[in-house]
mmCIF file of C-alpha atoms in Angstrom:
data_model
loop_
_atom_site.group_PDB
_atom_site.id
_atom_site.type_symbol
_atom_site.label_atom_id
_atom_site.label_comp_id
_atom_site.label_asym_id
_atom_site.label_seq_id
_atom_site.Cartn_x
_atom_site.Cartn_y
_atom_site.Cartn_z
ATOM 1 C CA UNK A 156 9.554 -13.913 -5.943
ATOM 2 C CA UNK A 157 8.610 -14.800 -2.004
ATOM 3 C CA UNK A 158 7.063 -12.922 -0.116
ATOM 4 C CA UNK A 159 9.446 -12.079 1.928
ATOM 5 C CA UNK A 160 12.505 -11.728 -0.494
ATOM 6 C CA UNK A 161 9.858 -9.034 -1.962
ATOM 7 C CA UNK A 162 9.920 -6.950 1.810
ATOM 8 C CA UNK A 163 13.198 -7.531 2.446
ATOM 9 C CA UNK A 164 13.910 -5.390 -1.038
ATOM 10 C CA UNK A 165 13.454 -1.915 0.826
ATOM 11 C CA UNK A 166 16.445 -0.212 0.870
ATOM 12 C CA UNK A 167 15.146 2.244 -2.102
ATOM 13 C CA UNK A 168 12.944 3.775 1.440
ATOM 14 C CA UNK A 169 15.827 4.905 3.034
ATOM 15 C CA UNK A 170 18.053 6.102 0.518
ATOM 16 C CA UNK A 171 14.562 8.916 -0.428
ATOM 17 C CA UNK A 172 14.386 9.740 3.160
ATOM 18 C CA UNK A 173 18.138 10.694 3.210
ATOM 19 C CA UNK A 174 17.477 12.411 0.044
ATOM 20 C CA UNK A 175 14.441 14.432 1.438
ATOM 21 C CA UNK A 176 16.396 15.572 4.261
ATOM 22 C CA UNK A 177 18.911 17.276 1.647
ATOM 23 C CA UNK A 178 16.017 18.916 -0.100
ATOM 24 C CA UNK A 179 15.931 22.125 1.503
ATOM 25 C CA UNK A 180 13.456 23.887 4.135
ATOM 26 C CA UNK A 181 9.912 22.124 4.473
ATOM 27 C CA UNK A 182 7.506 24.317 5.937
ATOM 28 C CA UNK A 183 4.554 23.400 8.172
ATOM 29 C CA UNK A 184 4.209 21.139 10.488
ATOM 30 C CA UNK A 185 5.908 18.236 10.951
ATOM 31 C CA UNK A 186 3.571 14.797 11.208
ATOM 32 C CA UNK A 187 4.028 13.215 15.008
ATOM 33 C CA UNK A 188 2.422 9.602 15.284
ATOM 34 C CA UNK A 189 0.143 9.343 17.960
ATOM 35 C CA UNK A 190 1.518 7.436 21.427
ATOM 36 C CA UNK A 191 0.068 3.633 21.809
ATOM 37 C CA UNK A 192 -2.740 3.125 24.232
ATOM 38 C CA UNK A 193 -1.645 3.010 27.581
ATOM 39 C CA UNK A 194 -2.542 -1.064 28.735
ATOM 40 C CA UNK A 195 -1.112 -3.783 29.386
ATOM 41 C CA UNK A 196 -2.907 -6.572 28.082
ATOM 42 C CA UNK A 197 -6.184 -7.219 25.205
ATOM 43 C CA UNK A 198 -8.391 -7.967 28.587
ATOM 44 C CA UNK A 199 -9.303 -6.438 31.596
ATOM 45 C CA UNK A 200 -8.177 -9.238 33.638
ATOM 46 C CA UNK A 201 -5.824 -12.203 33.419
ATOM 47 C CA UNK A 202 -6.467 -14.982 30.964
ATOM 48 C CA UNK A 203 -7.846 -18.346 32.383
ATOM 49 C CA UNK A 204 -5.532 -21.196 31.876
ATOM 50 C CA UNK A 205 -6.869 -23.973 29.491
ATOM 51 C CA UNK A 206 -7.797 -27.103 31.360
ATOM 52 C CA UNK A 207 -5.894 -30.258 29.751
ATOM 53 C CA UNK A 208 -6.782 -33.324 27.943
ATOM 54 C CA UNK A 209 -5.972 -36.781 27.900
ATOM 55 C CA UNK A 210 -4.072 -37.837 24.491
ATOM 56 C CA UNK A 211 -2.042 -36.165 21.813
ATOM 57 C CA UNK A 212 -2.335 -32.734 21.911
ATOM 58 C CA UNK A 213 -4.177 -31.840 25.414
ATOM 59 C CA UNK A 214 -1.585 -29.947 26.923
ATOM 60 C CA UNK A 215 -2.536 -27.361 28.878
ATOM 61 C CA UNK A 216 -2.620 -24.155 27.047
ATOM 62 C CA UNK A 217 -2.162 -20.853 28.573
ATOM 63 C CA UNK A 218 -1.887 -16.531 26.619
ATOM 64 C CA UNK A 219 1.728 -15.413 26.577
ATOM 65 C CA UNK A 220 1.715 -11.754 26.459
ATOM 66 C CA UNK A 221 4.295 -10.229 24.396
ATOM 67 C CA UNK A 222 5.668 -13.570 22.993
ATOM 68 C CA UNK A 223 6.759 -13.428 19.114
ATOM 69 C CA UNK A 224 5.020 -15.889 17.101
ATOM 70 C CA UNK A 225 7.063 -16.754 13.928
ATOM 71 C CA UNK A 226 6.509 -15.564 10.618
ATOM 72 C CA UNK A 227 5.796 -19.126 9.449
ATOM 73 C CA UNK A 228 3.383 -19.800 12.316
ATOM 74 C CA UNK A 229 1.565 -23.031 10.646
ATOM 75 C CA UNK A 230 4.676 -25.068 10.611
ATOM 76 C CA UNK A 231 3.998 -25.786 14.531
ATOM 77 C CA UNK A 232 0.904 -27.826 13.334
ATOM 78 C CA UNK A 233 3.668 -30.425 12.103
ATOM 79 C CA UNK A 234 1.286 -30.929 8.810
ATOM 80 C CA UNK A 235 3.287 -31.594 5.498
ATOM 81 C CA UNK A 236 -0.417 -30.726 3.693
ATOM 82 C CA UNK A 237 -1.196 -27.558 5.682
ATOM 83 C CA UNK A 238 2.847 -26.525 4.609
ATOM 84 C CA UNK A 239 1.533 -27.374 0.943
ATOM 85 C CA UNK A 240 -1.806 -25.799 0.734
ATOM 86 C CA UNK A 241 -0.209 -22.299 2.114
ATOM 87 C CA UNK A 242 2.567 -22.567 0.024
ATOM 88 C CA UNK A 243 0.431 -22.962 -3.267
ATOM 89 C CA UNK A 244 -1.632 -19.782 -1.796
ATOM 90 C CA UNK A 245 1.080 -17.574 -1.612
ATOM 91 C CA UNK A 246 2.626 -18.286 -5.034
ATOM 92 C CA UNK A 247 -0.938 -18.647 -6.490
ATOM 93 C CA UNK A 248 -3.630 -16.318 -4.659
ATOM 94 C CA UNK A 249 -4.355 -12.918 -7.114
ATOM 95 C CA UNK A 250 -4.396 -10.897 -3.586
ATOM 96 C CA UNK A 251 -0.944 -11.263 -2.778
ATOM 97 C CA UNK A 252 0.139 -10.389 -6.689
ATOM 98 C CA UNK A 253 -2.029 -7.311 -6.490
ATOM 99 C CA UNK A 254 -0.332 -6.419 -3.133
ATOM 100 C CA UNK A 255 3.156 -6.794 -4.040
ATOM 101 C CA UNK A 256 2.234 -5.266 -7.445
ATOM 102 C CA UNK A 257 0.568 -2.006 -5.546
ATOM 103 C CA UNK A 258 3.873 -1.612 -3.048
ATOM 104 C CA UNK A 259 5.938 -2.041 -6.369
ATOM 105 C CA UNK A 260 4.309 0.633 -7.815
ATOM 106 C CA UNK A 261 4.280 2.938 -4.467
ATOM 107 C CA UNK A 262 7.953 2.652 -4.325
ATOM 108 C CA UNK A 263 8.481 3.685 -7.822
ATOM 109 C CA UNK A 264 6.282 7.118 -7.438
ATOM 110 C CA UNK A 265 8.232 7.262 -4.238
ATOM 111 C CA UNK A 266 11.824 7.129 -6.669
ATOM 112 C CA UNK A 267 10.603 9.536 -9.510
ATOM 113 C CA UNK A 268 9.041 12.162 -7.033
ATOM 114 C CA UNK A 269 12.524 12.122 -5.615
ATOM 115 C CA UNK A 270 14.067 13.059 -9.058
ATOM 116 C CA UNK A 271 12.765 17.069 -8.071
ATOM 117 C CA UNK A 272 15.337 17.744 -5.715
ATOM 118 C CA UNK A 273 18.445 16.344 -7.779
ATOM 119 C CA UNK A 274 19.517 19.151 -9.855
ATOM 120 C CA UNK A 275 18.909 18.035 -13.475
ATOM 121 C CA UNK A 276 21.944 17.439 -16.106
ATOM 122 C CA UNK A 277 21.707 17.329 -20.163
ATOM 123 C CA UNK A 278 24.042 16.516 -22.386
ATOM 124 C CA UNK A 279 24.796 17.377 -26.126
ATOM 125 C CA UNK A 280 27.424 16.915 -28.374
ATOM 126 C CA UNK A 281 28.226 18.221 -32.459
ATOM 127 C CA UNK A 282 30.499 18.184 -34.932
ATOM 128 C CA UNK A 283 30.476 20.416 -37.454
ATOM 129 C CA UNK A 284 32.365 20.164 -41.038
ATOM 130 C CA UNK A 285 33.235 23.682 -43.033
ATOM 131 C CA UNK A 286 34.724 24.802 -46.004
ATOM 132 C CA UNK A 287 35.261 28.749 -46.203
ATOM 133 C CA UNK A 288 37.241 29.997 -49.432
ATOM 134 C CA UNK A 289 40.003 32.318 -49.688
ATOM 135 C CA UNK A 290 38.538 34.535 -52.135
ATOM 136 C CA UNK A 291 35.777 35.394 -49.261
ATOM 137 C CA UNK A 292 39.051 37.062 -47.321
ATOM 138 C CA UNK A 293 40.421 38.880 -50.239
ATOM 139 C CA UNK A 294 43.056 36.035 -50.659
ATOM 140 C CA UNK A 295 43.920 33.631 -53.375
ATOM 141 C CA UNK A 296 44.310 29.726 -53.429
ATOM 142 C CA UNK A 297 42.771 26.782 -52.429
ATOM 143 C CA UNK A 298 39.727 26.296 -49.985
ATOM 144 C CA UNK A 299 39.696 26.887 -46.138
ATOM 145 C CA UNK A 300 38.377 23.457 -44.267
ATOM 146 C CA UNK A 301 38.245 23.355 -40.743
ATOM 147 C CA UNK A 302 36.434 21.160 -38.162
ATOM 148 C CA UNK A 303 33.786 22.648 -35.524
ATOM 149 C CA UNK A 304 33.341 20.449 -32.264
ATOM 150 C CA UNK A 305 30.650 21.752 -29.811
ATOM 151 C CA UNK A 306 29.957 20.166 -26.273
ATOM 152 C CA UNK A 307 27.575 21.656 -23.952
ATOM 153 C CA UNK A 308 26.434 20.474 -20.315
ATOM 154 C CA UNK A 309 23.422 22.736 -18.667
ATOM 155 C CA UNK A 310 23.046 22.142 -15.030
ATOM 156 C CA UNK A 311 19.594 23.457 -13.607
ATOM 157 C CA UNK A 312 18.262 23.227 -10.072
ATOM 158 C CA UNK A 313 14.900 24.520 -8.436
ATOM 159 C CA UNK A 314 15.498 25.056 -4.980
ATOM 160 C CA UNK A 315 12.329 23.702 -2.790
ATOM 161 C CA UNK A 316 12.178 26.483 -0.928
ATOM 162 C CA UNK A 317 8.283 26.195 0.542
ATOM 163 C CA UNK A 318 9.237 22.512 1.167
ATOM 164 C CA UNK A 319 6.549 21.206 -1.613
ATOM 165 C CA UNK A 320 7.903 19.184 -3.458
ATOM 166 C CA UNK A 321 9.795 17.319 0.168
ATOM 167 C CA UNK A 322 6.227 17.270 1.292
ATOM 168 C CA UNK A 323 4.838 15.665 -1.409
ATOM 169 C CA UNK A 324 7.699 12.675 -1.389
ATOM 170 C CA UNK A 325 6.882 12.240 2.590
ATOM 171 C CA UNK A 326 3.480 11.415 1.288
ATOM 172 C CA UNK A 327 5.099 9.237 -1.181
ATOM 173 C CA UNK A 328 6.874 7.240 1.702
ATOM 174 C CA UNK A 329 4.216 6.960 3.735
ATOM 175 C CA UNK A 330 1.854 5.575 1.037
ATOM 176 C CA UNK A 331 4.603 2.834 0.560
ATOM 177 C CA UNK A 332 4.779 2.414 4.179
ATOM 178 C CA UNK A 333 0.921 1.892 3.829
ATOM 179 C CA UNK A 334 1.312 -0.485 1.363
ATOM 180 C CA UNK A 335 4.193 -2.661 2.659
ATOM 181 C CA UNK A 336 1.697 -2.794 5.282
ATOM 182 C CA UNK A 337 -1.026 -4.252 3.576
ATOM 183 C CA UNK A 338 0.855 -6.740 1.763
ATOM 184 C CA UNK A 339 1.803 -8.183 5.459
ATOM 185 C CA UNK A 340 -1.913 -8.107 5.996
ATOM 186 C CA UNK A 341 -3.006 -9.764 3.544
ATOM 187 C CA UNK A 342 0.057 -12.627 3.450
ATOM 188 C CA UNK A 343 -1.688 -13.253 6.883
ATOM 189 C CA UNK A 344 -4.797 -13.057 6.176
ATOM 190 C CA UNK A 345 -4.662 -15.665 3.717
ATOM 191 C CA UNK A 346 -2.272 -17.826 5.438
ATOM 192 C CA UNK A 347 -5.190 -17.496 8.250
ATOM 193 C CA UNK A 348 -7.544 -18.300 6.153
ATOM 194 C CA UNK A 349 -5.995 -21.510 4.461
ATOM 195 C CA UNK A 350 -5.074 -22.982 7.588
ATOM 196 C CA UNK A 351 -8.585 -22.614 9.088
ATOM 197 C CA UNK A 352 -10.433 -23.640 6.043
ATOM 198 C CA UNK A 353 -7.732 -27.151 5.414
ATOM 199 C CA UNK A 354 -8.208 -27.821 9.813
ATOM 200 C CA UNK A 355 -12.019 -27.238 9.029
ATOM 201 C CA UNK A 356 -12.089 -30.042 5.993
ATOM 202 C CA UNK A 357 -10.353 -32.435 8.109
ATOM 203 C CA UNK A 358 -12.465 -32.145 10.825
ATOM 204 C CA UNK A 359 -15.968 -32.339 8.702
ATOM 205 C CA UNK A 360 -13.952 -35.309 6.823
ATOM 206 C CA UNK A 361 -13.073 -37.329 10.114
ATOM 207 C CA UNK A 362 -17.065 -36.290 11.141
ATOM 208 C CA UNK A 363 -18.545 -37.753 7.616
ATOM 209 C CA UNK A 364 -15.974 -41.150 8.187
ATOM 210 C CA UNK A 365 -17.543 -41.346 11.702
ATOM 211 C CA UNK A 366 -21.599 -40.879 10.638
ATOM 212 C CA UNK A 367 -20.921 -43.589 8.061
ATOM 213 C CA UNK A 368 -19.497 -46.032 10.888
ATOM 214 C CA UNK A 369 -22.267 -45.214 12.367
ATOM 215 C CA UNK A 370 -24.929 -45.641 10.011
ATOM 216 C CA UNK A 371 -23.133 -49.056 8.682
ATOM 217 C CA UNK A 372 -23.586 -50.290 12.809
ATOM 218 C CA UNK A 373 -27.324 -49.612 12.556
ATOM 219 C CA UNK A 374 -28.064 -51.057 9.201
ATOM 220 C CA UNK A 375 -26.502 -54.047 10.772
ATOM 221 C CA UNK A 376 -28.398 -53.462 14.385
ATOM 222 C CA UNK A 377 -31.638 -53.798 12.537
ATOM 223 C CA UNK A 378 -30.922 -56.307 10.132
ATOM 224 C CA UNK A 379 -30.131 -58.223 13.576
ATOM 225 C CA UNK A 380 -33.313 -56.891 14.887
ATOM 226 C CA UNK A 381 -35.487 -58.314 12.181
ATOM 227 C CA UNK A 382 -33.981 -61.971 12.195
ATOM 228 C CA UNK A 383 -34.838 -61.402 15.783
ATOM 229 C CA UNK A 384 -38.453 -60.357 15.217
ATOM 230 C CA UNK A 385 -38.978 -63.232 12.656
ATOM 231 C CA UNK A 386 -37.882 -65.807 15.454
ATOM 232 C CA UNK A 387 -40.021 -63.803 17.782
ATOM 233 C CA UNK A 388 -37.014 -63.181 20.234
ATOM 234 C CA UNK A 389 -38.319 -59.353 20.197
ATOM 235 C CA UNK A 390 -40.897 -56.972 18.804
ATOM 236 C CA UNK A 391 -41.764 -55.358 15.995
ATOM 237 C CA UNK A 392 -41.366 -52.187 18.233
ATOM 238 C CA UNK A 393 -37.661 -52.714 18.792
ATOM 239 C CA UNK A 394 -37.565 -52.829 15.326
ATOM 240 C CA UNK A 395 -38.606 -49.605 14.359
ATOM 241 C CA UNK A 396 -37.183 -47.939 17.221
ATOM 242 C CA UNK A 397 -34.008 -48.907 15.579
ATOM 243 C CA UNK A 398 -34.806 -47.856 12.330
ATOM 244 C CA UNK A 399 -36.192 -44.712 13.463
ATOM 245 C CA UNK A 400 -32.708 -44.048 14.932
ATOM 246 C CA UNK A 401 -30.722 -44.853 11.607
ATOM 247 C CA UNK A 402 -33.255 -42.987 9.749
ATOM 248 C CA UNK A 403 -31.798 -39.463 12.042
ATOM 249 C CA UNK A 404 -28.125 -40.681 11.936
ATOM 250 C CA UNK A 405 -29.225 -40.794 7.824
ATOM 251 C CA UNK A 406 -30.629 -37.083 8.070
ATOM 252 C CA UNK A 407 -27.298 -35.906 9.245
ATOM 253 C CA UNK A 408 -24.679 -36.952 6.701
ATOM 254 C CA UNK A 409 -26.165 -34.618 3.789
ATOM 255 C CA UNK A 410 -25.561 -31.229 5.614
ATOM 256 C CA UNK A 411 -21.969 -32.611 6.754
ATOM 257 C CA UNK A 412 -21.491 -33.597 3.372
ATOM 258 C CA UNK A 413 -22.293 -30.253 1.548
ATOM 259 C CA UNK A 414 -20.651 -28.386 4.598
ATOM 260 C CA UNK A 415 -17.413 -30.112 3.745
ATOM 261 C CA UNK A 416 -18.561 -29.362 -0.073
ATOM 262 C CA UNK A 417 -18.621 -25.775 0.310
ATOM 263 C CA UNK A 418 -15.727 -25.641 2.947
ATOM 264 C CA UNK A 419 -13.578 -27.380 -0.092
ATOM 265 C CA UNK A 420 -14.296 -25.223 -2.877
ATOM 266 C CA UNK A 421 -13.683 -21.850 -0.296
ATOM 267 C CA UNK A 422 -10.228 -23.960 0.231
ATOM 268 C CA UNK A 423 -9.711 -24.493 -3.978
ATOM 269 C CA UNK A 424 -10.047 -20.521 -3.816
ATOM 270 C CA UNK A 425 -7.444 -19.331 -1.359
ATOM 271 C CA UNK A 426 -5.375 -21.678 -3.185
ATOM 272 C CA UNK A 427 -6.474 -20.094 -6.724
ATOM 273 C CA UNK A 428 -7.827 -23.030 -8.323
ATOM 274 C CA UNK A 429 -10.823 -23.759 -9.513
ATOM 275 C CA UNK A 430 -13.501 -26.073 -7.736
ATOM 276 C CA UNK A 431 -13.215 -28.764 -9.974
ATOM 277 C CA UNK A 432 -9.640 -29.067 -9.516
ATOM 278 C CA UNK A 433 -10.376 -30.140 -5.464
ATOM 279 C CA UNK A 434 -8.619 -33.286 -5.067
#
C-alpha cells in the first residue's frame, strides 16, 4: 500500500467523532488549540532575489510565500533516477512501515474505545427436547413429548455520564491525529533525505571524473616536461614544479573518493539495502 492510499483511508476518524458527540455529557474543559503566531513571513525582512547564471538551470530564483509545493516535489528535478531511488525508499525504508504500522494501530484503539458508548447486544438461542409421562398427572397412556425453544436478547447500556469514557476516545483521536502526523513527517523526511544524498553522489561523482582529467593532464604535462629537460629546452625546476602540482591534485582524489564512499552507503540505507548492494 502507498503512502498516500494509506492517508487517504481515514474515514474511520470521523465516523468516532460523530459517535463521541452521541455519547452523552463530557465534563471539564473542553481542549482549544492555541492561535498561530501572528507574522507574516520566516524573516524579518524580504528575501533577496537570487542573482542568475549563464546555462541550464541559472534562472533567477526568488521565495514565494504561501505557494503550495506538491506532494511529489522531486519530480521538478526532471531525474528518472532521483523518481527511482525515492520510490524504492518509500516501499522499502523500515521508518515508513513502522509509521503506517503505529497510525494503524492508533486508529484501531481509536475503534474499540468507541465500542463503550454503543449499548452492548448478546444473543442466545436453545432447543430443548422432553418427554413427561401421563402417569406423573394421574392419567393413563402413552408418553407426553413436547419441544422447548428458548431465545433471549439482553440489551445493556452504561450511560457516560462524567464524560470518561468520551474523554478518553478524544485522546484516542488525537493520538491518531499525532500519528497521521508523523507518518507525513517522516515520508518527507526521507524523501528529503534521498534526494539530497542521490544530488550529493552526483556532484562528488562529476568532482572525482573532473580530478582524474586533471591528474591525467599533468601526468602528461610532465612527461612533456622531462623530454623537455632531457633536450635541455627547460629546467629541472620546471620539472618538479609540475610534479609538485600533480602530487596535490593526487592528495585530493582519496577524500573525494571516500566522501562519495560514505555518501553511497548513507544512500543504500534510505533505500533499505545493504552497502554492498550500491550499484
Amino acid at each position: 500500500m502507498s503512502y498516500r492510499t494509506f492517508l487517504q483511508k481515514g474515514a474511520l476518524i470521523p465516523l468516532l467523532q460523530a459517535v463521541i458527540s452521541l455519547g452523552g455529557c463530557a465534563v471539564g474543559p473542553d481542549f482549544i488549540p492555541a492561535d498561530a503566531p501572528g507574522v507574516t513571513g520566516y524573516t524579518a525582512g524580504r528575501l533577496s532575489v537570487a542573482v542568475g547564471a549563464d546555462g541550464p538551470g541559472g534562472t533567477a530564483q526568488r521565495f514565494v510565500s504561501g505557494a503550495d509545493v506538491p506532494g511529489i516535489w522531486w519530480k521538478v528535478f526532471r531525474s528518472r533516477r532521483i523518481e527511482a531511488f525515492v520510490r524504492e525508499a518509500i516501499d522499502n525504508h523500515p521508518d515508513i512501515t513502522a509509521a503506517q504500522a503505529a497510525l494503524r494501530q492508533a486508529r484501531e484503539v481509536a475503534a474499540a474505545d468507541m465500542s463503550a458508548l454503543l449499548p452492548s447486544i448478546t444473543g442466545s438461542d436453545s432447543v430443548t427436547r422432553s418427554q413427561t409421562p401421563l402417569a406423573e398427572a394421574g392419567q393413563t397412556g402413552p408418553s407426553s413429548l413436547y419441544t422447548l425453544y428458548k431465545t433471549s436478547v439482553p440489551i445493556s447500556f452504561t450511560p457516560d455520564i462524567f464524560g470518561g469514557k468520551a474523554r478518553g476516545i478524544e485522546a484516542d483521536l488525537a493520538n491518531a491525529d499525532y500519528q497521521r502526523f508523523q507518518l507525513e513527517a517522516t515520508y518527507l523526511t526521507l524523501t528529503a533525505n534521498v534526494v539530497t544524498t542521490a544530488i550529493s553522489d552526483a556532484s562528488y561523482a562529476d568532482q572525482i571524473r573532473v580530478t582524474e582529467e586533471q591528474i591525467e593532464g599533468q601526468r602528461q604535462l610532465v612527461a612533456l616536461l622531462e623530454q623537455q629537460f632531457a633536450l635541455g629546452a627547460v629546467s629541472n625546476a620546471d620539472v618538479l614544479t609540475q610534479k609538485a602540482q600533480l602530487a596535490q591534485t593526487l592528495a585530493t582524489l582519496p577524500p573525494l573518493q571516500k566522501s562519495r564512499a560514505q555518501n553511497r552507503n548513507q544512500l543504500m540505507a534510505y533505500l533499505g539495502r545493504l552497502p554492498s548492494q550500491a550499484n
